Structures are given as structure tokens and as C-alpha cells.
Short mmCIF file of N, CA and C in Angstrom, two decimals:
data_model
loop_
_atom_site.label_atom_id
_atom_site.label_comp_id
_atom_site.label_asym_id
_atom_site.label_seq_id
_atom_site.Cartn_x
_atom_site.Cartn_y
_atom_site.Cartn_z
N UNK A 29 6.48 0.04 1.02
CA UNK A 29 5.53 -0.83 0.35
C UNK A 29 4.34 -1.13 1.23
N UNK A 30 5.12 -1.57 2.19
CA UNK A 30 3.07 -1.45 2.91
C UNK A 30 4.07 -2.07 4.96
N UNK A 31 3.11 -1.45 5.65
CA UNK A 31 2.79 -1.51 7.10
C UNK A 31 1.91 -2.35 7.23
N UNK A 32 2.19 -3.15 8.63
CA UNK A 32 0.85 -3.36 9.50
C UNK A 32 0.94 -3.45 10.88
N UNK A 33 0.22 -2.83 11.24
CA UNK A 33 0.07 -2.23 12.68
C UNK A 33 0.38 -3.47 13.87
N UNK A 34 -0.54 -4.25 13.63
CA UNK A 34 -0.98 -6.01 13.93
C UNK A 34 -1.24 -7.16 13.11
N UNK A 35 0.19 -7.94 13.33
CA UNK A 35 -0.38 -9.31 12.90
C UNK A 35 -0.33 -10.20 13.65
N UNK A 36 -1.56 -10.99 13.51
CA UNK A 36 -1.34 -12.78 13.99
C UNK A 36 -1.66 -13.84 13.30
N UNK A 37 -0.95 -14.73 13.10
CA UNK A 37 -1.01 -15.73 12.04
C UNK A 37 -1.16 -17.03 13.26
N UNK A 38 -1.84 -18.23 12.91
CA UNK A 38 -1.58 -19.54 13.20
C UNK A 38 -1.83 -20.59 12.19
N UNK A 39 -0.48 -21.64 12.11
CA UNK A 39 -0.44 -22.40 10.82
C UNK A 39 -0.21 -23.35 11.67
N UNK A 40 -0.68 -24.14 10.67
CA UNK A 40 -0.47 -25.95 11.04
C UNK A 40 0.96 -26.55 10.75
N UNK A 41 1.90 -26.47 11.91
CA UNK A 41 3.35 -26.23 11.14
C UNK A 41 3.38 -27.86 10.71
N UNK A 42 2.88 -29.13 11.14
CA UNK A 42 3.14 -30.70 11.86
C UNK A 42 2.17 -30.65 9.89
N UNK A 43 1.44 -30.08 9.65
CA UNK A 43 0.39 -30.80 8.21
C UNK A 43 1.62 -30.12 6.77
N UNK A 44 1.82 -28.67 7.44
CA UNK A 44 2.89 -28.14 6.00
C UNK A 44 4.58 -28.75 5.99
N UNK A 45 4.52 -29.65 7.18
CA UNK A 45 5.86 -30.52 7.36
C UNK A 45 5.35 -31.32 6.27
N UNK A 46 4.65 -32.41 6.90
CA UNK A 46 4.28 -34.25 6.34
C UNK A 46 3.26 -34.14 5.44
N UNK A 47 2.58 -33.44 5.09
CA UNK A 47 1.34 -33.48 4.03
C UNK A 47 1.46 -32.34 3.26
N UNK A 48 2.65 -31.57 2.97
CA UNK A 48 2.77 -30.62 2.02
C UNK A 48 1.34 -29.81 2.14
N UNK A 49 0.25 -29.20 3.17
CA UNK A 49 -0.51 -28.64 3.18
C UNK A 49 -0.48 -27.25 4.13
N UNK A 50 -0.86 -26.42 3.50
CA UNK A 50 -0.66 -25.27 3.97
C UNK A 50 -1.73 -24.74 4.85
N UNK A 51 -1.94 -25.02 6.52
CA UNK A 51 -3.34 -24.87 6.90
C UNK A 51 -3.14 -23.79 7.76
N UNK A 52 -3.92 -22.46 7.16
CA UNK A 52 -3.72 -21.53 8.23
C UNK A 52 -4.80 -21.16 9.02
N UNK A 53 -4.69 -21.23 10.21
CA UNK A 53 -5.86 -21.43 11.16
C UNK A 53 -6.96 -19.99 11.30
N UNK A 54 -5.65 -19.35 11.60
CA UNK A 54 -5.70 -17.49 11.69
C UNK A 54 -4.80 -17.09 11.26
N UNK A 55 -5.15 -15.66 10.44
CA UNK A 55 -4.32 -14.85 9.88
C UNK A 55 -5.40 -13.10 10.11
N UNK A 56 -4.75 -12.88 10.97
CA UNK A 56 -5.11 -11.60 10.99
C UNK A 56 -3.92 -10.05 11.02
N UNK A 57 -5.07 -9.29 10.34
CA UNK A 57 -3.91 -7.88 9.85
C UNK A 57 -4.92 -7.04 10.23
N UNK A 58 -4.51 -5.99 11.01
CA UNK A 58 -5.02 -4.69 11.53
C UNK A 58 -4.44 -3.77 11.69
N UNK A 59 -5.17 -2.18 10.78
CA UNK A 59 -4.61 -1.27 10.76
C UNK A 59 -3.13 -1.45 9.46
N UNK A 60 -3.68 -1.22 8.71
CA UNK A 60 -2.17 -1.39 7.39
C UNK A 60 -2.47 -0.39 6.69
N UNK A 61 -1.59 -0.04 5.56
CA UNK A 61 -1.43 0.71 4.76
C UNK A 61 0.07 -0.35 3.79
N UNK A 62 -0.75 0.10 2.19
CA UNK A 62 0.16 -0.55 1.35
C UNK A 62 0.14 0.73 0.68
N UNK A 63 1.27 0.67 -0.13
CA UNK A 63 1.50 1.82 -1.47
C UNK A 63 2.16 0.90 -2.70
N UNK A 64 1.64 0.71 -3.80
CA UNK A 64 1.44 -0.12 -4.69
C UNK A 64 2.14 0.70 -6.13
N UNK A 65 3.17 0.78 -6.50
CA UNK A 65 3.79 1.76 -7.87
C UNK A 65 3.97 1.09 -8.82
N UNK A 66 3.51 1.14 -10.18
CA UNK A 66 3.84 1.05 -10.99
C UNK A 66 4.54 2.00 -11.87
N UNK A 67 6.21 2.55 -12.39
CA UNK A 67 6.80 3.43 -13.06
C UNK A 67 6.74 3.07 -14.70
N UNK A 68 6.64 4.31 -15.08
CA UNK A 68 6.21 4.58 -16.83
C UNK A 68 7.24 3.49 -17.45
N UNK A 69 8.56 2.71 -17.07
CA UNK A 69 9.22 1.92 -17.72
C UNK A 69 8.77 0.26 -17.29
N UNK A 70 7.61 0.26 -16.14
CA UNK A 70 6.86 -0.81 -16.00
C UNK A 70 7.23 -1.41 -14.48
N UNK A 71 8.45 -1.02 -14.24
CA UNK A 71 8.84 -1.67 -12.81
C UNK A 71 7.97 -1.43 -11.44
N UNK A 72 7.67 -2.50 -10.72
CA UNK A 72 6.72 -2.05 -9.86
C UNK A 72 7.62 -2.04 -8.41
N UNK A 73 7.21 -1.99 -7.56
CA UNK A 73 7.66 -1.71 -6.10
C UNK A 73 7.08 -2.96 -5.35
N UNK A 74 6.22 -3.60 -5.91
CA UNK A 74 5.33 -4.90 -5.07
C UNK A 74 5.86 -5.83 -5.89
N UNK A 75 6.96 -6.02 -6.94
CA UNK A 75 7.78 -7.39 -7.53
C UNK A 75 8.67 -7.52 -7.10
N UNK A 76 8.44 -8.39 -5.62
CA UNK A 76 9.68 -8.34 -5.01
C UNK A 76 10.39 -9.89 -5.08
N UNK A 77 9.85 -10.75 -5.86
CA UNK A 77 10.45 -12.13 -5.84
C UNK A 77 11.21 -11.60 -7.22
N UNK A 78 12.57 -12.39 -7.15
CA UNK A 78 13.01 -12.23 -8.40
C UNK A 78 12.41 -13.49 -9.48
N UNK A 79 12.64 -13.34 -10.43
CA UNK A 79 11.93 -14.25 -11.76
C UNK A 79 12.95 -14.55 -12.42
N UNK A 80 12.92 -16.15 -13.09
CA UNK A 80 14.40 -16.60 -14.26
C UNK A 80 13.31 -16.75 -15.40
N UNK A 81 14.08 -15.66 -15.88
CA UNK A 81 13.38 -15.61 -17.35
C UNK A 81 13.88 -16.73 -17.94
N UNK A 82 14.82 -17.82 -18.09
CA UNK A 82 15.29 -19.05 -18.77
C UNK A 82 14.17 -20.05 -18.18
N UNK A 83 13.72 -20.12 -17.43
CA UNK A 83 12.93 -21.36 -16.76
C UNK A 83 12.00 -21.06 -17.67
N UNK A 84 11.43 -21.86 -18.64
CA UNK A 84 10.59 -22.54 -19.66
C UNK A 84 9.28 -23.30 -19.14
N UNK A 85 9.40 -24.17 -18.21
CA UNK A 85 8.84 -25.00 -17.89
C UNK A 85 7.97 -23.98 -16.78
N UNK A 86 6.17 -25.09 -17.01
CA UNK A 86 5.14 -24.33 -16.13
C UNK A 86 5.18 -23.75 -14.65
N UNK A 87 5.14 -23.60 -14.06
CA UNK A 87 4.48 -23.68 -12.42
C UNK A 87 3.61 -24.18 -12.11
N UNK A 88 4.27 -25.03 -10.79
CA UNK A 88 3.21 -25.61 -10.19
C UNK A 88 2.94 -25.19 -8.96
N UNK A 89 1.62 -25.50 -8.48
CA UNK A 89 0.93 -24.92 -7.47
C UNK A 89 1.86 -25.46 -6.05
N UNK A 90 2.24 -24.64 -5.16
CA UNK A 90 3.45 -25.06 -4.33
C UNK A 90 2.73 -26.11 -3.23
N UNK A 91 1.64 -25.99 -2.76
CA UNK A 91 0.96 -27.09 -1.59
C UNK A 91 -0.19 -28.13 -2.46
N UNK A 92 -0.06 -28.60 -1.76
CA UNK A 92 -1.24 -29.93 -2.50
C UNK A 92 -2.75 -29.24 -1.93
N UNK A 93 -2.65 -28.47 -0.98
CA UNK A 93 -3.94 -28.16 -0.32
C UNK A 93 -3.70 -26.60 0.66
N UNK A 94 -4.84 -25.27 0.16
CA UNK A 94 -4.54 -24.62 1.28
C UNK A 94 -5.80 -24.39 1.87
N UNK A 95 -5.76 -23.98 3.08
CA UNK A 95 -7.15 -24.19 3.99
C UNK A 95 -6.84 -22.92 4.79
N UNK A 96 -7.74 -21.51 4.30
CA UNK A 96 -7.86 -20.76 5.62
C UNK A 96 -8.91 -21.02 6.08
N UNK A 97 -9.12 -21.23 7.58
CA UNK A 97 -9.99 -21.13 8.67
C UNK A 97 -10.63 -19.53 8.53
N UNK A 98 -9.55 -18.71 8.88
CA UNK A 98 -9.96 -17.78 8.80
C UNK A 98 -9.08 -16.86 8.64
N UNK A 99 -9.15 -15.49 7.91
CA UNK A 99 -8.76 -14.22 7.39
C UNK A 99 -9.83 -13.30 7.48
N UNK A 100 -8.65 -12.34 8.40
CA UNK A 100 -9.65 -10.84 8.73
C UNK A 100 -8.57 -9.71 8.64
N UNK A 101 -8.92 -8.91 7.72
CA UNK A 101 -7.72 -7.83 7.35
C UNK A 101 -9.47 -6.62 7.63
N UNK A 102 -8.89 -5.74 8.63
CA UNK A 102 -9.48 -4.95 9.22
C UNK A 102 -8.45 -3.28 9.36
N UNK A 103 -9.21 -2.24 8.86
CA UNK A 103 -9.52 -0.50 8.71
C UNK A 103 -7.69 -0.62 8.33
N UNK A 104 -7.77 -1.05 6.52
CA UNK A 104 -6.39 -1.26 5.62
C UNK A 104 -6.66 -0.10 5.17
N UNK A 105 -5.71 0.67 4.53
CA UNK A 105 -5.59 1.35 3.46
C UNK A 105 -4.58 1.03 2.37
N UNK A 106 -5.23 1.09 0.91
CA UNK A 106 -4.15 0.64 0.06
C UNK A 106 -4.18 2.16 -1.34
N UNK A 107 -2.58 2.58 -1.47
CA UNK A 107 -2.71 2.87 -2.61
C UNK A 107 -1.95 2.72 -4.00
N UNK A 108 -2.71 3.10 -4.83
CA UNK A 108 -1.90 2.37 -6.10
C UNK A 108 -1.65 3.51 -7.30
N UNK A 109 -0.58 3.44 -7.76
CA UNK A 109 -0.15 4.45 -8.76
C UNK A 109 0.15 3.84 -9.77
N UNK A 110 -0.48 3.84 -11.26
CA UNK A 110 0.01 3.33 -12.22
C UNK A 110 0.37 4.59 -12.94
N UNK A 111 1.84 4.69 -13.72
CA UNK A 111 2.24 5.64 -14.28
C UNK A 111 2.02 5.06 -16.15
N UNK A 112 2.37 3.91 -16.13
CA UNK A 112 2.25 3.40 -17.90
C UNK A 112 0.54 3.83 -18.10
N UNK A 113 -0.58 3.67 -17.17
CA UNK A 113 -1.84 3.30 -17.59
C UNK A 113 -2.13 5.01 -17.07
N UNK A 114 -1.57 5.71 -16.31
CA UNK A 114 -2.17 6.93 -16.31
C UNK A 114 -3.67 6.64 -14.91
N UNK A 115 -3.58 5.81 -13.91
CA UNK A 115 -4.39 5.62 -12.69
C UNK A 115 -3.69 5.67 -11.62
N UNK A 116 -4.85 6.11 -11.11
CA UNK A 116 -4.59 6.26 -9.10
C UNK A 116 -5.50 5.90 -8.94
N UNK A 117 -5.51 4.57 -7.84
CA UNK A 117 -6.42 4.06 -6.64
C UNK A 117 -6.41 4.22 -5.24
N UNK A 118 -7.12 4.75 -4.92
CA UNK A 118 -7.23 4.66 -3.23
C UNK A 118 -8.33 4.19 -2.56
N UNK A 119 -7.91 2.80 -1.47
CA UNK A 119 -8.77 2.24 -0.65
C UNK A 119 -8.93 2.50 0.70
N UNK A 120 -9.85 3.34 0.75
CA UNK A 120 -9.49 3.60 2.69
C UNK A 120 -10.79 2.93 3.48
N UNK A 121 -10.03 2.35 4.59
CA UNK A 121 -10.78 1.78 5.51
C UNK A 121 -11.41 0.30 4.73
N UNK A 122 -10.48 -0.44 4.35
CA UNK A 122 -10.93 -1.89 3.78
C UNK A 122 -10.85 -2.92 4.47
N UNK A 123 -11.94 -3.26 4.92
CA UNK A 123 -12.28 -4.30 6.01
C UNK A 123 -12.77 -5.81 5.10
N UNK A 124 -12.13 -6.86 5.68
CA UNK A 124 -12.64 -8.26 5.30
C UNK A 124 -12.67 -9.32 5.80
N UNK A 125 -13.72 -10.40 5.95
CA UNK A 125 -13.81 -11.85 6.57
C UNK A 125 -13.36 -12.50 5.61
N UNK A 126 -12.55 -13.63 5.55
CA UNK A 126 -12.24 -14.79 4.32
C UNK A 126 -12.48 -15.95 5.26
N UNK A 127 -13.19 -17.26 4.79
CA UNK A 127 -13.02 -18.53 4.96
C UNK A 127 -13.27 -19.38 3.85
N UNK A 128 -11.66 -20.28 3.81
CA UNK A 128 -11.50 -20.60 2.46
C UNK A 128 -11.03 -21.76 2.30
N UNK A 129 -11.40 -22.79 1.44
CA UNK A 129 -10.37 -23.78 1.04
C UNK A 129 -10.23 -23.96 -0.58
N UNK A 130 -8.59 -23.72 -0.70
CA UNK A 130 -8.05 -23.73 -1.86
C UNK A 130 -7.42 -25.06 -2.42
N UNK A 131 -7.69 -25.79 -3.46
CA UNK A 131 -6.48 -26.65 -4.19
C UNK A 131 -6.16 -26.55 -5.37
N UNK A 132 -5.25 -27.04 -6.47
CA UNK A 132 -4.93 -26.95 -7.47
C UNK A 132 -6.30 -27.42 -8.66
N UNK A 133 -7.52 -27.89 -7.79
CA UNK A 133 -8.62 -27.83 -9.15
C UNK A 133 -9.66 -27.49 -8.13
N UNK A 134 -9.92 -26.64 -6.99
CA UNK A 134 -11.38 -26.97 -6.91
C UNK A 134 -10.78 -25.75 -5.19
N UNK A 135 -12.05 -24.97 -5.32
CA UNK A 135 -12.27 -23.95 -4.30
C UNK A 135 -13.74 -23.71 -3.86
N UNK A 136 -13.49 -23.49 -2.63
CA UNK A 136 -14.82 -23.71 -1.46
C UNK A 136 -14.18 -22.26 -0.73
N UNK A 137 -15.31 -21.32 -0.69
CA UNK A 137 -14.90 -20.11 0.50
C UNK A 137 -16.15 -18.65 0.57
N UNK A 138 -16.30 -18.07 1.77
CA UNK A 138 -16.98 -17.35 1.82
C UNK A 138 -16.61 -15.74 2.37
N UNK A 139 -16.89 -15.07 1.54
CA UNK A 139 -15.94 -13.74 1.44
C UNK A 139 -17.09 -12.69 1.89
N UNK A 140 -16.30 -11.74 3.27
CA UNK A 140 -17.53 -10.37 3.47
C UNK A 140 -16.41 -9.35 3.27
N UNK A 141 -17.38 -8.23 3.03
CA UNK A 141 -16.24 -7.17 2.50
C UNK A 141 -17.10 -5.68 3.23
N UNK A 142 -16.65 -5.06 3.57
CA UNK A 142 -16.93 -3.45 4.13
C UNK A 142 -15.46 -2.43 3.29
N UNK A 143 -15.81 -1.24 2.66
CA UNK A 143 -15.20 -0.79 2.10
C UNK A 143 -15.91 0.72 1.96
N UNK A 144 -15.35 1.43 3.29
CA UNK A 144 -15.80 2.69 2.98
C UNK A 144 -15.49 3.75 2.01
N UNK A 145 -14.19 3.90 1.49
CA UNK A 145 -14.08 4.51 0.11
C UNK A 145 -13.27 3.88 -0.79
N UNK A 146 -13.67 4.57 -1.87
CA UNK A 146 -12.49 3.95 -3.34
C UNK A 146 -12.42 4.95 -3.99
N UNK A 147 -11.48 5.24 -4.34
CA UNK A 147 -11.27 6.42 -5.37
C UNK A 147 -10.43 6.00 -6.24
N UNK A 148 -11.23 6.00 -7.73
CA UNK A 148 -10.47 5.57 -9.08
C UNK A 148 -10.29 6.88 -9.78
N UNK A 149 -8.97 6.88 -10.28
CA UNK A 149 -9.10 8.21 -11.27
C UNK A 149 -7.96 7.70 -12.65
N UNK A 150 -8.83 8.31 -13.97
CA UNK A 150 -7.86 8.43 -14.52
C UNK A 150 -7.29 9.89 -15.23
N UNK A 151 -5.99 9.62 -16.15
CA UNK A 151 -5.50 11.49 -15.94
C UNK A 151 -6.68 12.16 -17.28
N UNK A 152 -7.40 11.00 -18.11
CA UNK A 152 -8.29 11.95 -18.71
C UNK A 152 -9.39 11.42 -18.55
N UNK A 153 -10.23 11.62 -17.43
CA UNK A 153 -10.94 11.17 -16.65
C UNK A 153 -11.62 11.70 -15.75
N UNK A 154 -12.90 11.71 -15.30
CA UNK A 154 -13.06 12.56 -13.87
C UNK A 154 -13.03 11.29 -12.94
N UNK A 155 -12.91 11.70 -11.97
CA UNK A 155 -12.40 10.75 -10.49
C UNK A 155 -13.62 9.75 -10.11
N UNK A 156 -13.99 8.29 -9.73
CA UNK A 156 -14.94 7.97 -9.30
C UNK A 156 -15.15 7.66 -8.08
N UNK A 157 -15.80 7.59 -7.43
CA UNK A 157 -15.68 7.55 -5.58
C UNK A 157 -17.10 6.40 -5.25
N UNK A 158 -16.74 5.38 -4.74
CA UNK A 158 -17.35 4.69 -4.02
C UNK A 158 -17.26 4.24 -2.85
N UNK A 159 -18.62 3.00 -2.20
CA UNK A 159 -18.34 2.46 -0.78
C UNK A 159 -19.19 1.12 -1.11
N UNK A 160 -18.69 0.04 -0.45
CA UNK A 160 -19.63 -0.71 -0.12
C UNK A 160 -19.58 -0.99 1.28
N UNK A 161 -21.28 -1.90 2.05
CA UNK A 161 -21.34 -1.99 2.97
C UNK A 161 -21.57 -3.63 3.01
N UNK A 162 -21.60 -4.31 4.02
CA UNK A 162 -22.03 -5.62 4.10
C UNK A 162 -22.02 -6.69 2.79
N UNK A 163 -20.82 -6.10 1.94
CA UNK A 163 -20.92 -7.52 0.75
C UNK A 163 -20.87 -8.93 1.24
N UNK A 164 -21.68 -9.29 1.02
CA UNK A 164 -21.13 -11.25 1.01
C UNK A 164 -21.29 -11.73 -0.22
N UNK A 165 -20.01 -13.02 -0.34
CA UNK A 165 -19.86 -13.59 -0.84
C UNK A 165 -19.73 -14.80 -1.15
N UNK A 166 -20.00 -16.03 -2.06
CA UNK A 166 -19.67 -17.34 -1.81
C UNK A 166 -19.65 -18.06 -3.05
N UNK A 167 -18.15 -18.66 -3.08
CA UNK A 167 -17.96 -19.18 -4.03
C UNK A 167 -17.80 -20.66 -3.88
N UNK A 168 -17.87 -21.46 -5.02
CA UNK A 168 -17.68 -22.65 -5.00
C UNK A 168 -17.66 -23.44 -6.31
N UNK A 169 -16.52 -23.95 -6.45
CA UNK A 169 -16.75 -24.65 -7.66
C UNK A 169 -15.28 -24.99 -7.97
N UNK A 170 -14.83 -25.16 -9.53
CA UNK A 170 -13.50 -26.09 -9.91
C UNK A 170 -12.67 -25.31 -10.70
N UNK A 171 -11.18 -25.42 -10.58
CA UNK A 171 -10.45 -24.65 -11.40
C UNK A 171 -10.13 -25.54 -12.58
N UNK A 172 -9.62 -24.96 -13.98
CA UNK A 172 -9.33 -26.03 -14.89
C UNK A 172 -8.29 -24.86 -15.82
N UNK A 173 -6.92 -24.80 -14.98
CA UNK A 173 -6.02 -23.66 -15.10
C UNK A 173 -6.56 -22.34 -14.72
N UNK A 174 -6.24 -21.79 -15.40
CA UNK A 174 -6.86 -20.32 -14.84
C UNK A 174 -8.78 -19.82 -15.29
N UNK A 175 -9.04 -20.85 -15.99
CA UNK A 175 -11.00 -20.81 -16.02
C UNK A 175 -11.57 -21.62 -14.48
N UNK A 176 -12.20 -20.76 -14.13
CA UNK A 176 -12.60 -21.17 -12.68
C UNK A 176 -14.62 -21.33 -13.00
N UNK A 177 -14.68 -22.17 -12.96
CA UNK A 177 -16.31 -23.00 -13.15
C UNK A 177 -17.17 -23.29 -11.97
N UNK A 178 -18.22 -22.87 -11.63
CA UNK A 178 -19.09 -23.17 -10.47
C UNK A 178 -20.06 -21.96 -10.16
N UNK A 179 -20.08 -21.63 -9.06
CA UNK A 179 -21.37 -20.68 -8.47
C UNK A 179 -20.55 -19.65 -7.92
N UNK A 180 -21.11 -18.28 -8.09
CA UNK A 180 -20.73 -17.27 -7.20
C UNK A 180 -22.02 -16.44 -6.67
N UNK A 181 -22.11 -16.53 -5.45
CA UNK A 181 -23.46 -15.51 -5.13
C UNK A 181 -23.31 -14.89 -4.11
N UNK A 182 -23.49 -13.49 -4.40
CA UNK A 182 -23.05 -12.15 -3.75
C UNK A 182 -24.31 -11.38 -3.44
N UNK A 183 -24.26 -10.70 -2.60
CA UNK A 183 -25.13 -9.96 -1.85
C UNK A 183 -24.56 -8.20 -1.26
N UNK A 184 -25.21 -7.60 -1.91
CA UNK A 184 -24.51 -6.02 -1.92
C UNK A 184 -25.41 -5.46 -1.25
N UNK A 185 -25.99 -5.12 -0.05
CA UNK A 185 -27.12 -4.07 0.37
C UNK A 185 -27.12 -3.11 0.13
N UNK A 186 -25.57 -2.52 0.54
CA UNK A 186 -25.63 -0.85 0.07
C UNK A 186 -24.68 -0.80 -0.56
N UNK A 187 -24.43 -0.06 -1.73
CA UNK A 187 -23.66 0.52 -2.30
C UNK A 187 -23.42 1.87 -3.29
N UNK A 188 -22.69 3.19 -2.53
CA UNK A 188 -22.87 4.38 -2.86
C UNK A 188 -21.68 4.58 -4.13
N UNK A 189 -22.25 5.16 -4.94
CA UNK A 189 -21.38 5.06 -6.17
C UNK A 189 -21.16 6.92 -6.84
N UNK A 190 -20.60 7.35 -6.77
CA UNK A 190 -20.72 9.18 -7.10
C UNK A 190 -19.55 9.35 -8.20
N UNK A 191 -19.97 10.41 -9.29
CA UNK A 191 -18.86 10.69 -10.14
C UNK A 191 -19.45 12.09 -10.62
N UNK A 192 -18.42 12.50 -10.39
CA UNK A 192 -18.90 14.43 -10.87
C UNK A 192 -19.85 15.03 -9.84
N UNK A 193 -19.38 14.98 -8.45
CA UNK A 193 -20.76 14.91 -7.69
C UNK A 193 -22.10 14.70 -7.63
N UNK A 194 -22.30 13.70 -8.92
CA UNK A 194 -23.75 13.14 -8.83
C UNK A 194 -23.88 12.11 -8.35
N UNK A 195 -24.69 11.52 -7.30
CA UNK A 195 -24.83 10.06 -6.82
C UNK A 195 -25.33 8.80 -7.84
N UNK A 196 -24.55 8.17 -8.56
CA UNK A 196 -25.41 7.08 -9.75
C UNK A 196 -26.05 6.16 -9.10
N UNK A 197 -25.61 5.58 -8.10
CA UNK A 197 -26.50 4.29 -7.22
C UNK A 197 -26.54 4.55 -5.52
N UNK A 198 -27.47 4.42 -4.88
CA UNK A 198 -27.12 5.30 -3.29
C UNK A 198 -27.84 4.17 -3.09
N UNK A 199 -27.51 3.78 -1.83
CA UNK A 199 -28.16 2.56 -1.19
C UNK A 199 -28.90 1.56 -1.78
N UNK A 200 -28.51 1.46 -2.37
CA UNK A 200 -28.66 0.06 -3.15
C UNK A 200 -28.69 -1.09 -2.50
N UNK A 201 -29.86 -2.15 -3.01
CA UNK A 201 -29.33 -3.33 -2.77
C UNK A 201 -29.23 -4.28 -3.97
N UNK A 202 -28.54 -5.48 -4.04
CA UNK A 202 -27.67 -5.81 -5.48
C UNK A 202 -27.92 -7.43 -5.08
N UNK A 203 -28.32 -8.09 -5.48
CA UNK A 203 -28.42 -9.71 -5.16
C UNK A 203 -28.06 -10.45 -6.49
#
């Protein structure tokens, strides 16, 4: 299911004791590889918590508060096989900054992304191949269940986009 070469994590063990808050200071992953399956009868390889189908009642969000400082997942590869939908994804070399604070109504965080390839295909389909360079991101605003309300503003400088060996967007910039 997936490797990683390097991790280091630091959590606030004294705040996720007494304040039910989940504060992770650092979380870093370097060098990974995931493989992601979905089989034609639906079962995946990444559902690894089991589920009680009798439990009726909602979910609730497990911390009152989560706070990354910081997240850096650096030169990942991920791939993904869906057999019901007929796709293959491949992410190579997926690099990212996260600084974030999460709660059950309201998120603050700023996301960079480097992503030298992607390859989407489907089986009646020709293959699409992209990259981005220097995305940033920044969000902010309120959750109200799963509708999330506020600002998102992103910044794409380059982004190479090719399908059928024609280039559709080459260095782009995207604001």
C-alpha cells in the first residue's frame, strides 16, 4: 500500500491529553510511494479501518481542534488503479508545503504544491500528462457540514498540460 523512506512527526502529546487537540508541530514524509486499488467488485486496498454498518448514528469530528504547523511530503509517488471506473493515475515526484488550522466549522491554511508529472488515463480514452510548478494556495473560511464557504486564492505560474502529444497549455500562468 504505500512506503516511506523518512518520517518525522512532532505532536503536542500534554494539548491531545487535556484539551482533546490534535497539534502537530511537524510532520514530515520523504521519498514514498503509495499504490492505491480499487477491484471491479469495489474493494479497495487503502480501506483499512473496518466500518459497522449497524451504527446509524452521525460522526463526529474526533478533536475539538487540529493545528498543523507544518507538513512537507517531498519527491512521493502515488499510484492508483480503478478497475469499476476503468482509470489509472500516476503521480511522480509530488512535492508539498501545508500550514494549517482545522476545526469542526472553520479552516485557516496555506498550501504549495510542485508536481512534476500526472498521468490520467482512461481505457476509452487517450492518456493525459501534466505538471505543475510553484502552485500556491490559501484558503480560509467556514465549514457548515461538508459545504465549505470563504476564499480560495491560488496562484499557478506554470503549468504544462499535453494529450495526444499536443501541448494544450505550456507555461502558463493561472491567478
Amino acid at each position: 500500500l504505500a512506503c516511506v523512506r523518512d518520517v518525522e512527526a512532532v505532536v503536542n502529546i500534554r494539548k491531545l491529553l487535556k484539551e482533546d487537540v490534535l497539534e502537530v508541530k511537524k510532520l514530515y514524509l520523504k521519498e514514498g510511494t503509495a499504490s492505491l486499488y480499487v477491484a471491479a467488485d469495489g474493494r479497495q486496498n487503502f480501506d483499512v479501518f473496518v466500518t459497522d454498518t449497524t451504527d446509524t448514528t452521525s460522526s463526529a469530528f474526533p478533536f475539538d481542534w487540529i493545528s498543523a504547523e507544518k507538513l512537507s511530503i517531498s519527491h512521493f509517488n502515488v499510484g492508483y488503479t480503478d478497475d469499476v471506473s476503468h482509470m489509472q493515475v500516476r503521480v511522480e515526484d509530488f512535492n508539498t508545503d501545508v500550514k494549517a488550522s482545522l476545526s469542526e466549522d472553520s479552516f485557516d491554511g496555506n498550501v504549495k504544491i510542485n508536481l512534476e508529472r500526472l498521468f490520467f488515463h482512461l481505457s476509452d480514452s487517450t492518456e493525459m500528462k501534466a505538471a505543475l510548478q510553484d502552485v500556491s494556495m490559501k484558503l480560509k473560511g467556514a465549514m457548515d457540514g461538508k459545504v465549505f464557504s470563504g476564499s480560495l486564492q491560488c496562484e499557478m505560474p506554470m503549468l504544462d498540460f499535453e494529450m495526444d502529444s499536443l501541448h494544450y497549455a505550456e507555461t502558463a500562468s493561472v491567478r
